[in-house]
């Protein structure tokens, strides 16, 4: 109640609801489950004309470029919110899409869209509470990084970062 007095919001919801495009459910143990399967279900597949030749002689037009960027943008939002298993491939495809790029990126994007639409074993992220933690100073950020130098066809490099918060006791 004291928080409600401090902040004036249009409506207060608790338990289970959709907020900012994410379904939230608070469990009895106070953990919060975030899920976007409804969003993944609404993603539309590309309308590719039959089988395309396997060679890279077909190139992306300006219209193809804009279209792929929008589809990959929709995938990226899903990936960074609740589906981290899609992040690397989505971002790699986004970095490849350019006018005059290989048309084969259309099929790669289609394959990724199909994967995103299938409910994985877990399409949600659960934010856990930490038992025994009653002060923020008992928490510690954990960050894992990796990179590959000049591993792309154009000799650019790629890198990744995963960060989370956990109890300080995890450092033992």
XYZ file of N, CA and C in Angstrom:
516
model
N 0.819 -1.199 0.000
C 0.000 0.000 0.000
C 0.862 1.262 0.000
N 1.996 1.230 0.706
C 2.839 2.426 0.762
C 3.416 2.761 -0.614
N 3.689 1.748 -1.426
C 4.184 1.994 -2.790
C 3.075 2.616 -3.631
N 1.847 2.141 -3.494
C 0.719 2.695 -4.246
C 0.532 4.176 -3.938
N 0.803 4.563 -2.706
C 0.656 5.969 -2.332
C 1.746 6.830 -2.959
N 2.937 6.230 -3.167
C 4.049 6.975 -3.751
C 3.926 7.164 -5.262
N 3.342 6.186 -5.961
C 3.290 6.202 -7.418
C 1.856 6.103 -7.902
N 1.471 7.028 -8.757
C 0.120 7.021 -9.323
C 0.172 6.356 -10.702
N -0.289 5.114 -10.781
C -0.376 4.398 -12.047
C -1.849 4.227 -12.387
N -2.122 4.009 -13.668
C -3.498 3.844 -14.125
C -4.192 2.675 -13.459
N -3.532 1.539 -13.383
C -4.141 0.382 -12.731
C -3.048 -0.458 -12.088
N -3.401 -1.106 -11.009
C -2.474 -1.986 -10.312
C -2.954 -3.418 -10.506
N -2.056 -4.263 -10.957
C -2.409 -5.663 -11.161
C -1.443 -6.521 -10.362
N -1.897 -7.667 -9.998
C -1.021 -8.587 -9.285
C -1.427 -10.013 -9.605
N -0.514 -10.929 -9.356
C -0.783 -12.345 -9.608
C -0.414 -12.751 -11.018
N -1.306 -12.459 -11.987
C -1.075 -12.860 -13.376
C -1.646 -11.793 -14.300
N -0.793 -11.257 -15.204
C -1.240 -10.206 -16.113
C -0.200 -10.001 -17.217
N -0.584 -9.236 -18.234
C 0.329 -8.868 -19.316
C 0.760 -7.426 -19.101
N 2.072 -7.204 -19.156
C 2.621 -5.863 -18.997
C 3.711 -5.659 -20.033
N 3.600 -4.587 -20.806
C 4.607 -4.225 -21.807
C 4.939 -5.398 -22.740
N 3.910 -6.138 -23.132
C 4.114 -7.233 -24.078
C 4.691 -8.506 -23.500
N 4.668 -8.632 -22.204
C 5.181 -9.839 -21.549
C 4.137 -10.323 -20.554
N 3.821 -11.617 -20.623
C 2.921 -12.216 -19.638
C 3.720 -12.481 -18.366
N 3.206 -11.984 -17.238
C 3.863 -12.154 -15.944
C 2.970 -12.958 -15.012
N 3.594 -13.870 -14.283
C 2.888 -14.651 -13.270
C 3.764 -14.673 -12.028
N 3.206 -14.234 -10.899
C 3.948 -14.333 -9.651
C 3.510 -15.597 -8.932
N 4.490 -16.421 -8.599
C 4.233 -17.710 -7.952
C 4.162 -17.537 -6.430
N 3.730 -18.592 -5.757
C 3.612 -18.553 -4.291
C 4.951 -18.313 -3.607
N 6.063 -18.756 -4.243
C 7.384 -18.550 -3.646
C 7.940 -17.161 -3.952
N 7.093 -16.297 -4.526
C 7.414 -14.909 -4.885
C 8.265 -14.789 -6.148
N 8.613 -15.893 -6.799
C 9.323 -15.809 -8.071
C 8.353 -15.277 -9.124
N 8.895 -14.705 -10.191
C 8.075 -14.125 -11.249
C 8.469 -14.787 -12.573
N 7.472 -15.317 -13.279
C 7.692 -15.964 -14.572
C 7.315 -14.976 -15.670
N 8.238 -14.766 -16.614
C 8.004 -13.896 -17.761
C 7.905 -14.776 -19.003
N 6.868 -14.573 -19.810
C 6.647 -15.428 -20.967
C 6.096 -14.607 -22.131
N 6.521 -14.948 -23.355
C 6.036 -14.262 -24.545
C 5.594 -15.243 -25.632
N 5.138 -16.418 -25.254
C 4.736 -17.367 -26.281
C 3.613 -16.806 -27.147
N 2.718 -16.005 -26.555
C 1.647 -15.388 -27.342
C 2.229 -14.530 -28.466
N 3.323 -13.838 -28.185
C 3.977 -12.990 -29.189
C 4.624 -13.854 -30.268
N 5.301 -14.909 -29.852
C 5.929 -15.816 -30.817
C 4.874 -16.431 -31.732
N 3.724 -16.775 -31.173
C 2.643 -17.355 -31.974
C 2.145 -16.387 -33.042
N 2.238 -15.094 -32.768
C 1.742 -14.088 -33.711
C 2.754 -13.726 -34.799
N 4.004 -14.173 -34.677
C 4.993 -13.899 -35.721
C 4.543 -14.561 -37.016
N 4.656 -13.838 -38.116
C 4.251 -14.407 -39.404
C 5.484 -14.860 -40.172
N 5.323 -15.976 -40.853
C 6.412 -16.509 -41.662
C 6.540 -15.709 -42.952
N 7.696 -15.816 -43.574
C 7.924 -15.161 -44.858
C 7.150 -15.907 -45.940
N 6.725 -15.189 -46.953
C 6.041 -15.807 -48.084
C 7.085 -15.987 -49.192
N 7.872 -17.058 -49.060
C 8.941 -17.309 -50.027
C 8.388 -18.068 -51.227
N 8.738 -17.637 -52.421
C 8.240 -18.308 -53.621
C 8.984 -19.613 -53.887
N 8.413 -20.728 -53.438
C 8.996 -22.045 -53.715
C 10.434 -22.178 -53.260
N 11.121 -23.119 -53.832
C 12.530 -23.335 -53.520
C 13.388 -22.367 -54.326
N 14.295 -21.732 -53.678
C 15.217 -20.812 -54.348
C 16.486 -21.560 -54.715
N 17.133 -21.183 -55.808
C 18.400 -21.827 -56.160
C 19.397 -21.683 -55.018
N 20.260 -22.663 -54.873
C 21.217 -22.663 -53.779
C 22.386 -21.718 -53.981
N 22.538 -21.182 -55.187
C 23.683 -20.290 -55.405
C 23.383 -18.909 -54.843
N 24.407 -18.120 -54.720
C 24.245 -16.772 -54.175
C 24.116 -15.723 -55.281
N 23.641 -16.148 -56.474
C 23.485 -15.174 -57.559
C 22.259 -14.296 -57.314
N 21.295 -14.793 -56.539
C 20.150 -13.962 -56.174
C 20.562 -13.046 -55.034
N 20.263 -11.764 -55.198
C 20.670 -10.782 -54.194
C 19.454 -10.078 -53.622
N 19.592 -9.589 -52.406
C 18.508 -8.882 -51.739
C 18.306 -7.502 -52.357
N 17.051 -7.197 -52.656
C 16.707 -5.866 -53.150
C 16.540 -4.925 -51.955
N 16.322 -3.653 -52.260
C 16.070 -2.675 -51.197
C 14.814 -3.072 -50.418
N 13.778 -3.531 -51.122
C 12.532 -3.957 -50.476
C 12.764 -5.198 -49.604
N 13.538 -6.166 -50.128
C 13.881 -7.363 -49.335
C 14.604 -6.960 -48.059
N 15.535 -6.026 -48.190
C 16.331 -5.553 -47.051
C 15.427 -4.986 -45.960
N 14.524 -4.086 -46.331
C 13.609 -3.486 -45.357
C 12.726 -4.544 -44.712
N 12.238 -5.472 -45.514
C 11.352 -6.522 -45.030
C 12.071 -7.422 -44.024
N 13.283 -7.866 -44.375
C 14.046 -8.733 -43.468
C 14.398 -8.012 -42.179
N 14.780 -6.747 -42.267
C 15.110 -5.985 -41.051
C 13.902 -5.929 -40.110
N 12.697 -5.760 -40.667
C 11.517 -5.690 -39.794
C 11.236 -7.052 -39.157
N 11.363 -8.134 -39.936
C 11.129 -9.475 -39.387
C 12.167 -9.806 -38.314
N 13.421 -9.478 -38.587
C 14.479 -9.766 -37.619
C 14.363 -8.872 -36.387
N 13.861 -7.652 -36.568
C 13.613 -6.771 -35.424
C 12.567 -7.366 -34.489
N 11.513 -7.952 -35.066
C 10.484 -8.611 -34.259
C 11.074 -9.807 -33.510
N 11.925 -10.556 -34.189
C 12.596 -11.687 -33.537
C 13.542 -11.218 -32.437
N 14.231 -10.122 -32.696
C 15.192 -9.626 -31.712
C 14.497 -9.206 -30.421
N 13.327 -8.591 -30.537
C 12.616 -8.177 -29.328
C 12.260 -9.397 -28.488
N 11.768 -10.439 -29.145
C 11.463 -11.686 -28.441
C 12.728 -12.265 -27.807
N 13.807 -12.281 -28.571
C 15.064 -12.879 -28.108
C 15.615 -12.176 -26.872
N 15.647 -10.856 -26.879
C 16.270 -10.153 -25.752
C 15.367 -10.074 -24.535
N 14.060 -10.269 -24.719
C 13.154 -10.217 -23.571
C 13.049 -11.557 -22.841
N 12.801 -12.646 -23.603
C 12.509 -13.914 -22.934
C 13.092 -15.143 -23.616
N 13.775 -15.009 -24.740
C 14.261 -16.185 -25.460
C 15.743 -16.045 -25.806
N 16.614 -16.103 -24.818
C 18.040 -15.888 -25.060
C 18.667 -16.874 -26.049
N 18.023 -18.025 -26.274
C 18.587 -18.989 -27.230
C 18.493 -18.483 -28.674
N 17.740 -17.427 -28.903
C 17.612 -16.860 -30.253
C 18.506 -15.647 -30.484
N 19.117 -15.127 -29.435
C 19.844 -13.856 -29.522
C 21.002 -13.896 -30.520
N 21.896 -14.841 -30.392
C 23.102 -14.846 -31.228
C 22.748 -14.957 -32.705
N 21.890 -15.919 -33.055
C 21.563 -16.103 -34.468
C 20.788 -14.922 -35.028
N 19.894 -14.346 -34.234
C 19.146 -13.186 -34.704
C 20.097 -12.020 -34.979
N 21.000 -11.760 -34.046
C 21.922 -10.635 -34.223
C 22.911 -10.879 -35.358
N 23.355 -12.124 -35.530
C 24.238 -12.408 -36.660
C 23.521 -12.160 -37.984
N 22.271 -12.607 -38.078
C 21.509 -12.354 -39.306
C 21.303 -10.860 -39.518
N 20.976 -10.133 -38.458
C 20.808 -8.683 -38.595
C 22.075 -8.010 -39.124
N 23.218 -8.512 -38.703
C 24.470 -7.905 -39.158
C 24.798 -8.280 -40.611
N 24.176 -9.339 -41.129
C 24.426 -9.791 -42.500
C 23.502 -9.137 -43.518
N 22.301 -8.740 -43.077
C 21.294 -8.241 -44.010
C 21.714 -6.870 -44.548
N 21.837 -6.814 -45.864
C 22.182 -5.558 -46.538
C 21.666 -5.635 -47.971
N 21.428 -4.490 -48.570
C 21.023 -4.460 -49.971
C 22.158 -5.073 -50.780
N 21.821 -6.018 -51.637
C 22.846 -6.703 -52.430
C 23.438 -7.906 -51.730
N 22.967 -8.194 -50.504
C 23.432 -9.371 -49.776
C 22.798 -10.624 -50.360
N 23.268 -11.802 -49.964
C 22.738 -13.038 -50.533
C 21.274 -13.271 -50.159
N 20.489 -13.683 -51.128
C 19.074 -13.966 -50.929
C 18.872 -15.137 -49.964
N 19.880 -15.947 -49.777
C 19.786 -17.098 -48.865
C 19.467 -16.655 -47.430
N 19.687 -15.378 -47.117
C 19.341 -14.861 -45.789
C 17.831 -14.923 -45.556
N 17.050 -14.904 -46.637
C 15.592 -15.037 -46.508
C 15.263 -16.395 -45.894
N 15.871 -17.448 -46.419
C 15.594 -18.797 -45.899
C 16.109 -18.940 -44.473
N 17.276 -18.382 -44.178
C 17.800 -18.460 -42.815
C 16.858 -17.763 -41.830
N 16.318 -16.617 -42.248
C 15.367 -15.893 -41.397
C 14.084 -16.703 -41.233
N 13.625 -17.316 -42.326
C 12.429 -18.157 -42.261
C 12.626 -19.306 -41.272
N 13.786 -19.946 -41.330
C 14.079 -21.058 -40.410
C 14.068 -20.588 -38.956
N 14.620 -19.413 -38.715
C 14.643 -18.874 -37.357
C 13.229 -18.512 -36.884
N 12.406 -17.961 -37.783
C 11.017 -17.661 -37.437
C 10.266 -18.937 -37.069
N 10.481 -19.995 -37.835
C 9.819 -21.273 -37.533
C 10.236 -21.783 -36.159
N 11.514 -21.674 -35.853
C 12.002 -22.116 -34.543
C 11.387 -21.283 -33.420
N 11.295 -19.970 -33.633
C 10.744 -19.083 -32.596
C 9.277 -19.385 -32.329
N 8.546 -19.794 -33.344
C 7.123 -20.075 -33.191
C 6.852 -21.386 -32.454
N 7.796 -22.329 -32.512
C 7.619 -23.596 -31.800
C 7.822 -23.348 -30.315
N 6.877 -23.777 -29.491
C 7.118 -23.608 -28.052
C 8.290 -24.494 -27.632
N 9.360 -23.900 -27.144
C 10.476 -24.715 -26.659
C 10.087 -25.368 -25.339
N 11.004 -26.164 -24.820
C 10.720 -26.783 -23.517
C 10.375 -25.708 -22.497
N 11.037 -24.583 -22.609
C 10.713 -23.463 -21.733
C 10.790 -22.181 -22.544
N 9.657 -21.541 -22.721
C 9.639 -20.275 -23.454
C 9.564 -19.110 -22.483
N 9.908 -19.367 -21.252
C 9.792 -18.326 -20.239
C 11.096 -18.181 -19.463
N 11.169 -17.079 -18.785
C 12.288 -16.800 -17.888
C 11.695 -16.631 -16.501
N 12.324 -17.233 -15.500
C 11.846 -17.104 -14.124
C 12.841 -16.298 -13.315
N 12.342 -15.250 -12.707
C 13.168 -14.447 -11.803
C 12.922 -14.983 -10.399
N 13.962 -15.543 -9.809
C 13.861 -16.177 -8.497
C 14.144 -15.185 -7.380
N 13.594 -15.480 -6.248
C 13.988 -14.745 -5.053
C 15.186 -15.488 -4.456
N 15.953 -14.815 -3.674
C 17.131 -15.431 -3.054
C 16.865 -15.577 -1.565
N 16.764 -16.809 -1.111
C 16.496 -17.015 0.309
C 17.701 -16.540 1.117
N 17.412 -15.915 2.211
C 18.472 -15.420 3.090
C 19.016 -14.061 2.685
N 18.565 -13.506 1.574
C 19.021 -12.183 1.142
C 17.965 -11.166 1.548
N 18.347 -10.251 2.418
C 17.392 -9.233 2.834
C 17.941 -7.819 2.656
N 19.085 -7.722 1.980
C 19.693 -6.414 1.718
C 20.383 -6.488 0.352
N 20.248 -5.454 -0.445
C 20.820 -5.474 -1.799
C 22.334 -5.671 -1.787
N 22.990 -5.311 -0.687
C 24.451 -5.476 -0.617
C 24.854 -6.943 -0.483
N 23.887 -7.823 -0.313
C 24.163 -9.256 -0.274
C 24.076 -9.880 -1.676
N 23.869 -9.021 -2.674
C 23.795 -9.483 -4.064
C 25.041 -9.067 -4.828
N 25.347 -9.821 -5.861
C 26.547 -9.584 -6.646
C 26.221 -9.788 -8.130
N 26.724 -8.910 -9.006
C 26.531 -9.159 -10.436
C 27.513 -10.231 -10.920
N 27.027 -11.125 -11.748
C 27.860 -12.151 -12.378
C 27.804 -11.904 -13.880
N 28.956 -11.809 -14.507
C 29.017 -11.500 -15.938
C 29.921 -12.518 -16.616
N 29.422 -13.083 -17.695
C 30.191 -14.037 -18.497
C 30.328 -13.450 -19.897
N 31.552 -13.410 -20.414
C 31.814 -12.846 -21.745
C 32.615 -13.838 -22.572
N 32.444 -13.743 -23.877
C 33.246 -14.544 -24.792
C 33.323 -13.783 -26.103
N 34.392 -14.002 -26.829
C 34.557 -13.331 -28.115
C 35.381 -14.196 -29.046
N 35.165 -13.982 -30.321
C 35.961 -14.641 -31.356
C 36.498 -13.559 -32.274
N 37.770 -13.571 -32.491
C 38.418 -12.548 -33.300
C 38.407 -12.939 -34.774
N 37.898 -12.049 -35.598
C 37.906 -12.209 -37.058
C 37.304 -13.550 -37.499
N 36.179 -13.922 -36.906
C 35.561 -15.207 -37.233
C 34.441 -15.097 -38.261
N 34.160 -13.909 -38.750
C 33.093 -13.711 -39.732
C 33.677 -13.712 -41.138
N 32.826 -13.945 -42.126
C 33.296 -14.011 -43.512
C 33.971 -12.720 -43.954
N 33.564 -11.595 -43.360
C 34.175 -10.300 -43.708
C 35.306 -9.928 -42.746
N 35.737 -10.887 -41.957
C 36.827 -10.759 -40.978
C 36.483 -9.862 -39.789
N 35.199 -9.558 -39.607
C 34.794 -8.880 -38.386
C 34.768 -9.899 -37.247
N 34.684 -9.406 -36.039
C 34.675 -10.269 -34.857
C 33.287 -10.293 -34.235
N 33.026 -11.311 -33.423
C 31.762 -11.378 -32.692
C 32.057 -11.569 -31.212
N 31.102 -11.179 -30.409
C 31.262 -11.344 -28.973
C 29.915 -11.545 -28.327
N 29.930 -12.009 -27.113
C 28.696 -12.225 -26.385
C 28.874 -11.879 -24.925
N 27.760 -11.586 -24.281
C 27.778 -11.175 -22.889
C 26.513 -11.693 -22.225
N 26.664 -12.275 -21.062
C 25.526 -12.709 -20.267
C 25.743 -12.166 -18.859
N 24.740 -11.465 -18.332
C 24.874 -10.895 -16.997
C 23.651 -11.261 -16.165
N 23.876 -11.496 -14.892
C 22.772 -11.795 -13.980
C 23.164 -11.341 -12.580
N 22.229 -11.456 -11.691
C 22.426 -11.050 -10.310
C 22.236 -12.273 -9.421
N 23.069 -12.441 -8.438
C 22.949 -13.583 -7.549
C 23.497 -13.239 -6.179
N 23.294 -14.145 -5.240
C 23.806 -13.893 -3.885
C 25.333 -13.904 -3.856
N 25.892 -13.107 -3.011
C 27.353 -13.040 -2.863
C 27.931 -14.396 -2.509
N 27.178 -15.222 -1.806
C 27.693 -16.549 -1.419
C 28.085 -17.374 -2.636
N 27.587 -17.035 -3.809
C 27.955 -17.753 -5.021
C 29.414 -17.583 -5.370
N 30.088 -16.623 -4.761
C 31.508 -16.404 -5.031
C 32.408 -17.372 -4.289
N 31.852 -18.074 -3.306
C 32.658 -18.995 -2.502
C 33.188 -20.132 -3.331
